[in-house]
PDB file of C-alpha atoms in Angstrom:
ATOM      1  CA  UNK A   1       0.000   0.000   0.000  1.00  0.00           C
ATOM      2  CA  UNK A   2       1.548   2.884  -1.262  1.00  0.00           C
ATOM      3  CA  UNK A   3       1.922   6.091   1.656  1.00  0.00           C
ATOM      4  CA  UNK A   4       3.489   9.264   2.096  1.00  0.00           C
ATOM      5  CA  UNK A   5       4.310  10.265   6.384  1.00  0.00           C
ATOM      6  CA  UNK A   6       5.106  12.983   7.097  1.00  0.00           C
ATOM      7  CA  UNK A   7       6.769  14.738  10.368  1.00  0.00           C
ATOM      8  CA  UNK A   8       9.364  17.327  11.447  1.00  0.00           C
ATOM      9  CA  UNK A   9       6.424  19.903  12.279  1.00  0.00           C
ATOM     10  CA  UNK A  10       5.887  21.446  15.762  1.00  0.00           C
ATOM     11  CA  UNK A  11       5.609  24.844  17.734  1.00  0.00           C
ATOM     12  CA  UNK A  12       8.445  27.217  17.131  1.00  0.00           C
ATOM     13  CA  UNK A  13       8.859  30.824  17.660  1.00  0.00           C
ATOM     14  CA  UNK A  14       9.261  33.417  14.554  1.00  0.00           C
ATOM     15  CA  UNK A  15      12.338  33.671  12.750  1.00  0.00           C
ATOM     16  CA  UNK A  16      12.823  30.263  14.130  1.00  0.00           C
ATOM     17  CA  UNK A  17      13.456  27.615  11.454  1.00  0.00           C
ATOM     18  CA  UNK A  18      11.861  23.939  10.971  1.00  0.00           C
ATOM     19  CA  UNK A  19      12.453  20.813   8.536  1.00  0.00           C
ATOM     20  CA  UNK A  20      10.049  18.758   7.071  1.00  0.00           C
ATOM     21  CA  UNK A  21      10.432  15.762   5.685  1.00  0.00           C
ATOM     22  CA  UNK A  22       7.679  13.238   3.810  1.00  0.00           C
ATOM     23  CA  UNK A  23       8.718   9.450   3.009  1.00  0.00           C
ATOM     24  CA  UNK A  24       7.090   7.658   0.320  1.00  0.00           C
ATOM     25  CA  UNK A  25       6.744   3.891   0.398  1.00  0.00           C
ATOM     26  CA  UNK A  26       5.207   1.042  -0.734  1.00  0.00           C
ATOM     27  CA  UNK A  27       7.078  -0.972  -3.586  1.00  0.00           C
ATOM     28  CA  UNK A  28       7.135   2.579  -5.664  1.00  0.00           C
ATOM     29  CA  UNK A  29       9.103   2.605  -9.201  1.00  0.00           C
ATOM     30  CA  UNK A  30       8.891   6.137  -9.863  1.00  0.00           C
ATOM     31  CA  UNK A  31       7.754   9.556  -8.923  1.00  0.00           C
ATOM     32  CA  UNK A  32       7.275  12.390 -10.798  1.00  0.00           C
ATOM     33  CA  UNK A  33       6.521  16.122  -8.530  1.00  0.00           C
ATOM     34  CA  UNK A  34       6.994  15.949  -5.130  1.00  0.00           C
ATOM     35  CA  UNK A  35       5.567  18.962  -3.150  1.00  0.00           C
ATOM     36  CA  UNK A  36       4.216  20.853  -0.371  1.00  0.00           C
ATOM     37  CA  UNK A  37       0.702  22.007   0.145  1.00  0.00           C
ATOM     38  CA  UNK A  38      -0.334  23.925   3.508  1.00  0.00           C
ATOM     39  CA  UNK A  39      -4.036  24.856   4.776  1.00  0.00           C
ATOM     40  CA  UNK A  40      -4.529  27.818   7.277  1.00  0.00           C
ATOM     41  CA  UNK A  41      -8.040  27.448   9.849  1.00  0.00           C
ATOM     42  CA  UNK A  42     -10.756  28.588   7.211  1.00  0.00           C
ATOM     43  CA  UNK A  43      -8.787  28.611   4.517  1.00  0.00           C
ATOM     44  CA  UNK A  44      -7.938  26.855   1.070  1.00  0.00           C
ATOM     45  CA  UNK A  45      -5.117  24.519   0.573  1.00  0.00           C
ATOM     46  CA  UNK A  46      -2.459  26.274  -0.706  1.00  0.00           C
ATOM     47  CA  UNK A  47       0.771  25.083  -2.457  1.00  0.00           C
ATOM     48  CA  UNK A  48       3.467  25.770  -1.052  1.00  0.00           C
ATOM     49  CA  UNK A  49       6.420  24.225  -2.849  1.00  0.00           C
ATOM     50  CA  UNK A  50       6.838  21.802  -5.856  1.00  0.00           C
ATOM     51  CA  UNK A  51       9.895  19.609  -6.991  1.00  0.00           C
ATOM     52  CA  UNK A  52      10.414  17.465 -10.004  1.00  0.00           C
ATOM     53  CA  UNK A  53      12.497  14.883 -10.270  1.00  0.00           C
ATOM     54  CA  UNK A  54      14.799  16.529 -12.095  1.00  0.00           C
ATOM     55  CA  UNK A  55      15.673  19.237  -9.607  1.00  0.00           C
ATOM     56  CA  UNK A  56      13.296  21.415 -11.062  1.00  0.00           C
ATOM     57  CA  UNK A  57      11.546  23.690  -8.438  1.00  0.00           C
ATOM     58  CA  UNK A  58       8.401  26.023  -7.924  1.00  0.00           C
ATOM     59  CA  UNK A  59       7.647  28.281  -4.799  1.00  0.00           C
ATOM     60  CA  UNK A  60       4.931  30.244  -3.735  1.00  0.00           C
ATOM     61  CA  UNK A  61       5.565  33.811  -3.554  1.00  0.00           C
ATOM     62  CA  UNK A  62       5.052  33.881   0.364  1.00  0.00           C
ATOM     63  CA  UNK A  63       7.967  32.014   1.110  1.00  0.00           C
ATOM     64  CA  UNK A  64      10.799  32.174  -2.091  1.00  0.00           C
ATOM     65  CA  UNK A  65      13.478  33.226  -0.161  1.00  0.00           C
ATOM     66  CA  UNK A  66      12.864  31.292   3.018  1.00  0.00           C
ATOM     67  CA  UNK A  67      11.733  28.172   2.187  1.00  0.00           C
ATOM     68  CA  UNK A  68      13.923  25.302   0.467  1.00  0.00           C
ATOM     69  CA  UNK A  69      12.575  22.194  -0.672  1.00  0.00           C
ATOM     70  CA  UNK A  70      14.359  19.365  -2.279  1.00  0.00           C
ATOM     71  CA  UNK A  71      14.364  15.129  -2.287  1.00  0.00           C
ATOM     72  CA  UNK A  72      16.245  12.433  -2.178  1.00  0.00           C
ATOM     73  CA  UNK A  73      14.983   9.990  -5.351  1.00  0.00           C
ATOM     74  CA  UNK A  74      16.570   7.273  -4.303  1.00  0.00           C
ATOM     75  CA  UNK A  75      14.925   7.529  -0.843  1.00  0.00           C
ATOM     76  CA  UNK A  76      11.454   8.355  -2.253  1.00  0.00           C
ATOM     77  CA  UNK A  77      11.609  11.699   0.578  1.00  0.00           C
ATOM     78  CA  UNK A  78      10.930  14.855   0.201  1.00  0.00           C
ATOM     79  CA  UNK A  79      12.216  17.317   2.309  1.00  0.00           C
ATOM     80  CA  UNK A  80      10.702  21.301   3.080  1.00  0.00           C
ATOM     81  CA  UNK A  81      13.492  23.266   5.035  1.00  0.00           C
ATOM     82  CA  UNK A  82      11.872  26.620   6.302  1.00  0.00           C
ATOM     83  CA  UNK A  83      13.956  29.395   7.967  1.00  0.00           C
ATOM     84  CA  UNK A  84      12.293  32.944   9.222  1.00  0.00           C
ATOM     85  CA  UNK A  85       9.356  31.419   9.742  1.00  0.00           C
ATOM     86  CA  UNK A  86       6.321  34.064  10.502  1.00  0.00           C
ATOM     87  CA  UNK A  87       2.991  33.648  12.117  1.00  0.00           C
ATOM     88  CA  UNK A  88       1.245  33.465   9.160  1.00  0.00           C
ATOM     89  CA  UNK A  89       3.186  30.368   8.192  1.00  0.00           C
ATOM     90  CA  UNK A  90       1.182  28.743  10.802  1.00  0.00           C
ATOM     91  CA  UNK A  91      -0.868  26.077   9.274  1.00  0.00           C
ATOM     92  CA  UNK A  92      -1.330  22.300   8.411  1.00  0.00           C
ATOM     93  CA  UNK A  93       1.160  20.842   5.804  1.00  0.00           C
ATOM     94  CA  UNK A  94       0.782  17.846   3.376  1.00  0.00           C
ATOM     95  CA  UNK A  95       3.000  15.984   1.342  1.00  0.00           C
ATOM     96  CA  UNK A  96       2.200  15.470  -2.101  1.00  0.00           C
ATOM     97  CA  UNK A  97       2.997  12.934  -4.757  1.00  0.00           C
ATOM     98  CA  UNK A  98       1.965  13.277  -8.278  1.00  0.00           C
ATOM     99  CA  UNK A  99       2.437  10.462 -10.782  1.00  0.00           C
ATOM    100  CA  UNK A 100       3.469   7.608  -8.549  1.00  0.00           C
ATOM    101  CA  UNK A 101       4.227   4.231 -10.031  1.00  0.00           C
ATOM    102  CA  UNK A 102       4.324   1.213  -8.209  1.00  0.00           C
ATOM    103  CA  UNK A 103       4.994  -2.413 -10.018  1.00  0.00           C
ATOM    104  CA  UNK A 104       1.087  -2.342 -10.153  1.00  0.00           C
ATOM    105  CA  UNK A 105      -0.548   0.467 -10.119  1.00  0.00           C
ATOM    106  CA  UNK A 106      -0.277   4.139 -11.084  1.00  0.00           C
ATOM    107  CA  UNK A 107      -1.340   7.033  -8.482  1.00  0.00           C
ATOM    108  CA  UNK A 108      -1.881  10.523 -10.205  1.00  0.00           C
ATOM    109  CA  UNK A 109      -2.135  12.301  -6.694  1.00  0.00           C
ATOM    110  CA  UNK A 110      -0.945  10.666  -3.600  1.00  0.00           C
ATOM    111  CA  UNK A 111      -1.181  12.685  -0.044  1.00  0.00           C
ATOM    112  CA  UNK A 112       0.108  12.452   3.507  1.00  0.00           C
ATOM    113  CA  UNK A 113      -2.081  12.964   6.461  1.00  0.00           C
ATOM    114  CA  UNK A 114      -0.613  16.333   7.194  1.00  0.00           C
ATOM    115  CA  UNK A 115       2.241  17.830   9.987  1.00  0.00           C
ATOM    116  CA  UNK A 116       1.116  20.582  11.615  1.00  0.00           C
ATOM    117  CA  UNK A 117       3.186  23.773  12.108  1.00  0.00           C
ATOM    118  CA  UNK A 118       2.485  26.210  14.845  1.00  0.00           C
ATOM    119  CA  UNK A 119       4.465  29.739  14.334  1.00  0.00           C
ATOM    120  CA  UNK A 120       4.418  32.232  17.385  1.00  0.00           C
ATOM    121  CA  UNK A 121       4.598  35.645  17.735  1.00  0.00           C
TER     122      UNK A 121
END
């Protein structure tokens, strides 16, 4: 059964920094994007960084500059390192696979159950 878990998240002050990570498993042959999605109380989920396997990445404009994200493809992980983190970063964040392969089957949209980061003023 293919899964993503997540963890890394927790309650930090701001300008304090935080790494998430997001493992995929579950006899997986390939991945294609890799990314980070985030949802604030009463809000929509938002993307919040995207990596291909190729290196390639994509930020939202909230956090280029303090936000890195990058994987490990021979680990199937995903990794979301976030320095100067503000209160408004405060939210829940998911891990996101998009074209995962197992031997099997083939998942267009795979997604954790979520880390949730807490950002104080």
């Amino acid at each position: 059964q293919v899964q993503l878990v997540e963890s890394g998240g927790g309650l930090v002050q701001a300008g304090g920094s935080l790494r998430l990570s997001c493992a995929a498993s579950g006899n997986i042959v390939s991945i294609n994007a890799m990314g980070w999605y985030r949802q604030a109380p009463g809000q929509q989920r938002e993307l919040v960084a995207v990596v291909s396997t190729g290196g390639s990445t994509n930020y939202a404009d909230s956090v280029k500059g303090r936000f890195t994200i990058s994987r490990d493809n021979a680990k199937n992980t995903v990794y979301l390192q976030m320095n100067s983190l503000m209160p408004e970063d405060t939210a829940k964040y998911y891990c996101y696979a998009a074209d995962l392969r197992t031997m099997i089957h083939r998942h267009l949209e795979v997604w954790g159950q979520g880390t949730l980061v807490t950002v104080s003023s």
